[in-house]
Short mmCIF file of C-alpha atoms in Angstrom, two decimals:
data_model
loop_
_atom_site.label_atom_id
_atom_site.label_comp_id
_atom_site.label_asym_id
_atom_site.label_seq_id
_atom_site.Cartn_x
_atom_site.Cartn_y
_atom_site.Cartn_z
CA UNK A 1 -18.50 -11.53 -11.68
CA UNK A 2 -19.51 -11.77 -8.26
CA UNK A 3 -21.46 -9.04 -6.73
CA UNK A 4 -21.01 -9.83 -3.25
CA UNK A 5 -17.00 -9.86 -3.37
CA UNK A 6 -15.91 -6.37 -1.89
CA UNK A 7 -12.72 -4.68 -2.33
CA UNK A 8 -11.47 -3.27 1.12
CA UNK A 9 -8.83 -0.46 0.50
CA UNK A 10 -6.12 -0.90 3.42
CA UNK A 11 -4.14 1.97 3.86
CA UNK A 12 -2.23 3.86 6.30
CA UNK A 13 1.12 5.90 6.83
CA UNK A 14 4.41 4.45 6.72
CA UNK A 15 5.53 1.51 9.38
CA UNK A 16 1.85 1.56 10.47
CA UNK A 17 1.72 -2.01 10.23
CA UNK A 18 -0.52 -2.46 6.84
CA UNK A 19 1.49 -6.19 5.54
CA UNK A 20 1.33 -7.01 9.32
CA UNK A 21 -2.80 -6.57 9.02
CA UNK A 22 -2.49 -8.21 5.91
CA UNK A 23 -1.03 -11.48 7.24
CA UNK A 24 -3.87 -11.44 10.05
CA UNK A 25 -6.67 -11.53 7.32
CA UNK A 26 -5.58 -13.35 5.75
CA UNK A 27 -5.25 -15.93 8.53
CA UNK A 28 -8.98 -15.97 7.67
CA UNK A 29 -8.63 -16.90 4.40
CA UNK A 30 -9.02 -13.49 2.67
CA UNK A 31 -6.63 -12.65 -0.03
CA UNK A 32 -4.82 -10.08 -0.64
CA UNK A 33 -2.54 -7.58 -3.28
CA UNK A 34 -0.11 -5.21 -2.11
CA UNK A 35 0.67 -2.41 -4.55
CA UNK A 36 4.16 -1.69 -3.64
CA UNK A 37 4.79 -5.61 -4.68
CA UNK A 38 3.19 -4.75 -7.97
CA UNK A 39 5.02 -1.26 -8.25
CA UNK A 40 8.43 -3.78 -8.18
CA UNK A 41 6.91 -6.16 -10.94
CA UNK A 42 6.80 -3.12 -12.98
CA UNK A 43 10.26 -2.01 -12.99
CA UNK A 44 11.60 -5.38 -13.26
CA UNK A 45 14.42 -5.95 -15.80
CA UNK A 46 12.56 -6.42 -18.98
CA UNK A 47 10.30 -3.77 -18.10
CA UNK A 48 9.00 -1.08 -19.95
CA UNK A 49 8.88 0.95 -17.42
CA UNK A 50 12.70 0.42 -15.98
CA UNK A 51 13.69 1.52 -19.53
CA UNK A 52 12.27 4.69 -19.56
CA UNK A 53 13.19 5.42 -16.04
CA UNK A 54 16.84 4.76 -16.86
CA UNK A 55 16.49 6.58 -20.12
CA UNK A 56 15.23 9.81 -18.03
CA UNK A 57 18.18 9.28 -15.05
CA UNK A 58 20.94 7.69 -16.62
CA UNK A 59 22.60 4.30 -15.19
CA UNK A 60 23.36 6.08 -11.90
CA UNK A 61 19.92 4.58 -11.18
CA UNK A 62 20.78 1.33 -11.51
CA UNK A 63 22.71 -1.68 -9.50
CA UNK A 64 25.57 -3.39 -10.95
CA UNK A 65 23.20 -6.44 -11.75
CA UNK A 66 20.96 -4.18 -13.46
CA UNK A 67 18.36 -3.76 -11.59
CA UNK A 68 16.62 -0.53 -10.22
CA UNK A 69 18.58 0.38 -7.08
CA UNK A 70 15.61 1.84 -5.83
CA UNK A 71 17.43 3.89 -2.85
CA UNK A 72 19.53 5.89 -5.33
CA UNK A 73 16.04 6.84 -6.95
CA UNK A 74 13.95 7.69 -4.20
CA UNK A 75 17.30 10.08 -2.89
CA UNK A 76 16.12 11.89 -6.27
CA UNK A 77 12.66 12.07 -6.42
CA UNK A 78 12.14 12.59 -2.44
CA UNK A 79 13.80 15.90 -2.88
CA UNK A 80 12.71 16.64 -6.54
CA UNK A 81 9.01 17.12 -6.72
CA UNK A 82 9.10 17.35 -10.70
CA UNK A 83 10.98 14.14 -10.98
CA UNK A 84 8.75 12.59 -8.49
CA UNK A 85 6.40 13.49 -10.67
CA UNK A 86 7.94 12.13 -13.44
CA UNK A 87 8.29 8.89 -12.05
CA UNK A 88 4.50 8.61 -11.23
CA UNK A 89 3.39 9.49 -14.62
CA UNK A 90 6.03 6.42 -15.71
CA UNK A 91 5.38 3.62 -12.86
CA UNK A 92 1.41 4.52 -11.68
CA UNK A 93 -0.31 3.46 -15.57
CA UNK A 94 1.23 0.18 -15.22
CA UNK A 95 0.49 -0.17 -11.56
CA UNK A 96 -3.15 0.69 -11.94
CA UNK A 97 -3.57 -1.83 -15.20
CA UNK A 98 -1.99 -5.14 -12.83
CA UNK A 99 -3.76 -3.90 -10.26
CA UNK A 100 -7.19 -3.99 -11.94
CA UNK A 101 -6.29 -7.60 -13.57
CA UNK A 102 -5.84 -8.68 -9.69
CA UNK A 103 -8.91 -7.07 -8.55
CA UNK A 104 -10.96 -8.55 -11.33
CA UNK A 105 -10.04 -12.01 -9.83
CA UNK A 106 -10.84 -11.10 -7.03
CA UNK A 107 -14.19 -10.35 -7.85
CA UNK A 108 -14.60 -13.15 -9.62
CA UNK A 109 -13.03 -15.64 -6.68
CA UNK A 110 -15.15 -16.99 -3.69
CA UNK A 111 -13.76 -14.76 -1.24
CA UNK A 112 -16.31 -12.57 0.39
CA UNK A 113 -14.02 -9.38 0.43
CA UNK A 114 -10.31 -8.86 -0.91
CA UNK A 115 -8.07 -6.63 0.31
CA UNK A 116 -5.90 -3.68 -1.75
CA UNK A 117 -2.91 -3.41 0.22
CA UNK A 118 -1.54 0.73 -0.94
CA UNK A 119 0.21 3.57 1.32
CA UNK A 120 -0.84 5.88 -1.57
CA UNK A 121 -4.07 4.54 -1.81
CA UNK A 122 -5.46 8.40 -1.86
CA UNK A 123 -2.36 9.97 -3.42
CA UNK A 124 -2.45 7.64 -6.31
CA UNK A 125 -6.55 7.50 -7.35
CA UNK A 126 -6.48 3.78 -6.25
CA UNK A 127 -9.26 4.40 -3.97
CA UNK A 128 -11.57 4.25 -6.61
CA UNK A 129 -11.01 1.33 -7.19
CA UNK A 130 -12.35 -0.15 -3.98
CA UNK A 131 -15.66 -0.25 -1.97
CA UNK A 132 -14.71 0.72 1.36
CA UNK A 133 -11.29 2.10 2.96
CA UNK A 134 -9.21 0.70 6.10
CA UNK A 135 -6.92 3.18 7.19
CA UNK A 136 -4.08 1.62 9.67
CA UNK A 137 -2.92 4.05 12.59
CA UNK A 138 -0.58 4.58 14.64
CA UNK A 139 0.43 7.37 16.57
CA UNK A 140 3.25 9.89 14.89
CA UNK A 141 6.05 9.09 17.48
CA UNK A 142 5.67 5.17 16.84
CA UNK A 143 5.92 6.05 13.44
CA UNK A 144 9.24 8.01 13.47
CA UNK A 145 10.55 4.79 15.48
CA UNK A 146 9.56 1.98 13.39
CA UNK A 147 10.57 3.69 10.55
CA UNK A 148 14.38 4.62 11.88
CA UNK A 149 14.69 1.31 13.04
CA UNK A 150 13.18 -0.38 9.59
CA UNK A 151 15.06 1.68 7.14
CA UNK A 152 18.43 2.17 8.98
CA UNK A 153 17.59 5.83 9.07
CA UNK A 154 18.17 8.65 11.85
CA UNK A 155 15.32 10.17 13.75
CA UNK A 156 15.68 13.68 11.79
CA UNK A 157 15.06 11.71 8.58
CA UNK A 158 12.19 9.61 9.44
CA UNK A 159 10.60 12.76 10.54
CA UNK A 160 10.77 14.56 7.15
CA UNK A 161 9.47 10.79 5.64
CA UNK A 162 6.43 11.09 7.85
CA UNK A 163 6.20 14.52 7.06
CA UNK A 164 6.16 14.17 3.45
CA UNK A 165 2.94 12.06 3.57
CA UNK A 166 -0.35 12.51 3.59
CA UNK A 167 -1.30 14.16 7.14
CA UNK A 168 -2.94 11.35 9.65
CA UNK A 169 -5.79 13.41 10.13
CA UNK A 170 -6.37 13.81 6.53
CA UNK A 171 -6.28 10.23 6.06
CA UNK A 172 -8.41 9.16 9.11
CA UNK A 173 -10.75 11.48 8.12
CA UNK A 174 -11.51 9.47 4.76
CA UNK A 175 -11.46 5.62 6.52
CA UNK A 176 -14.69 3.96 6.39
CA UNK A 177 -12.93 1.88 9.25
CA UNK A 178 -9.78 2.72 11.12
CA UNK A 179 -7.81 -0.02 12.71
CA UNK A 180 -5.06 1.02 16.10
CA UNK A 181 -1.87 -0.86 15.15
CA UNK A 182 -0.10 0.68 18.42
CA UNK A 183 -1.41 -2.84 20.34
CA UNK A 184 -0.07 -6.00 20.93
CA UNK A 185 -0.42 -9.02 18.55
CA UNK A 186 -3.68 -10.30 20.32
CA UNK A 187 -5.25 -7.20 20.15
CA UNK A 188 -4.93 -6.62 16.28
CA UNK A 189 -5.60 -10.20 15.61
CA UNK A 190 -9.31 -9.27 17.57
CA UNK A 191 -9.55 -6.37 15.98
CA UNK A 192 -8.89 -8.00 12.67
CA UNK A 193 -11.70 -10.87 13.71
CA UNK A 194 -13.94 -8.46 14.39
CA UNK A 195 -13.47 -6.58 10.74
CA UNK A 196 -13.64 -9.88 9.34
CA UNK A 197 -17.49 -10.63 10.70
CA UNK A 198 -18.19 -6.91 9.44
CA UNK A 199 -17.24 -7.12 6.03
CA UNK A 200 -18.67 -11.04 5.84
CA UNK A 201 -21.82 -9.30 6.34
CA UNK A 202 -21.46 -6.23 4.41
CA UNK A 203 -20.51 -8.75 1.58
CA UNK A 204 -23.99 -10.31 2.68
CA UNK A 205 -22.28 -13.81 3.27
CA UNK A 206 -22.57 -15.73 6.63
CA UNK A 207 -19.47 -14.91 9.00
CA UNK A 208 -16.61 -18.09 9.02
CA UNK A 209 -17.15 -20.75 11.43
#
């Protein structure tokens, strides 16, 4: 195993941009996971885990080509803390376990630093499993927009989303580094240069050419 290959946590609240920062390093050749792609692995049909969710809700959880319909579950568990609770004690086990198998090959890769792509990178104990945290940010009200106009949802309901996360200050208050997603493409792709040279050299490797 490598012991130069960090782990970077990136993090941040919802529609801050994390995939987007993503995409940029890995324009340098840094690879990447994303939890919520490995949190839809796990409750794949075939799963373990989609069988016990649908033994707990019933089919009303599910789409006519059985798979999870994952609206009609988060409508339940956004407003039901104990199912929520439920859920995580169902989906996070499995998440953690592919997660670490990723990480591991990470470590072992020729990368100088990985990144683990999580919005509940806090909430769900992940960041222990990283060296240093990235937290994406973006001011509250460019949230609440991004989010209506992502997820098809009015302004009243992307408020109580935001709300029901982690507070920013909270969260910023944790970063090792914090990154302002509220520019323009050329200024998060320097930004994300200049993180690049910084973890190259916290990794103890020569920056890219």
């Amino acid at each position: 195993m490598s012991e130069t290959t960090l782990i970077i946590g990136v993090t941040g609240g919802i529609a801050s941009g994390k995939s987007t920062v993503a995409r940029a390093f890995a324009a340098h050749d840094i690879p990447w996971v994303d939890a919520d792609d490995v949190a839809r692995e796990v409750v794949e049909p075939g799963e373990p885990a989609l069988a016990a969710i649908v033994e707990h809700f019933g089919p009303r959880v599910l789409q006519t080509d059985g798979r999870l319909d994952r609206r009609a579950l988060r409508e339940i568990v956004f407003t039901d803390e104990a199912e929520r609770r439920w859920l995580e004690s169902v989906t996070h086990p499995r998440i953690r376990e592919r997660l670490l198998e990723r990480l591991a090959a990470f470590r072992e890769g020729p990368a100088p630093y990985a990144l683990l792509v999580s919005p509940l990178l806090f909430e769900s104990g992940q960041h222990a499993l990283v060296d240093r945290v990235l937290v994406i940010d973006v001011p509250e009200a460019l949230q609440i927009e991004r989010t209506a106009a992502r997820d098809g949802v009015d302004e009243a309901q992307a408020r109580a989303i935001v709300a029901a996360q982690m507070p920013r200050d909270t969260r910023l208050g944790r970063a090792d580094e914090v990154l302002d997603n509220a520019t323009d493409e050329a200024g998060l792709a320097a930004r994300v240069a200049e993180l690049d040279r910084r973890y190259r050299a916290l990794s103890g490797l020569p920056p890219a050419r």
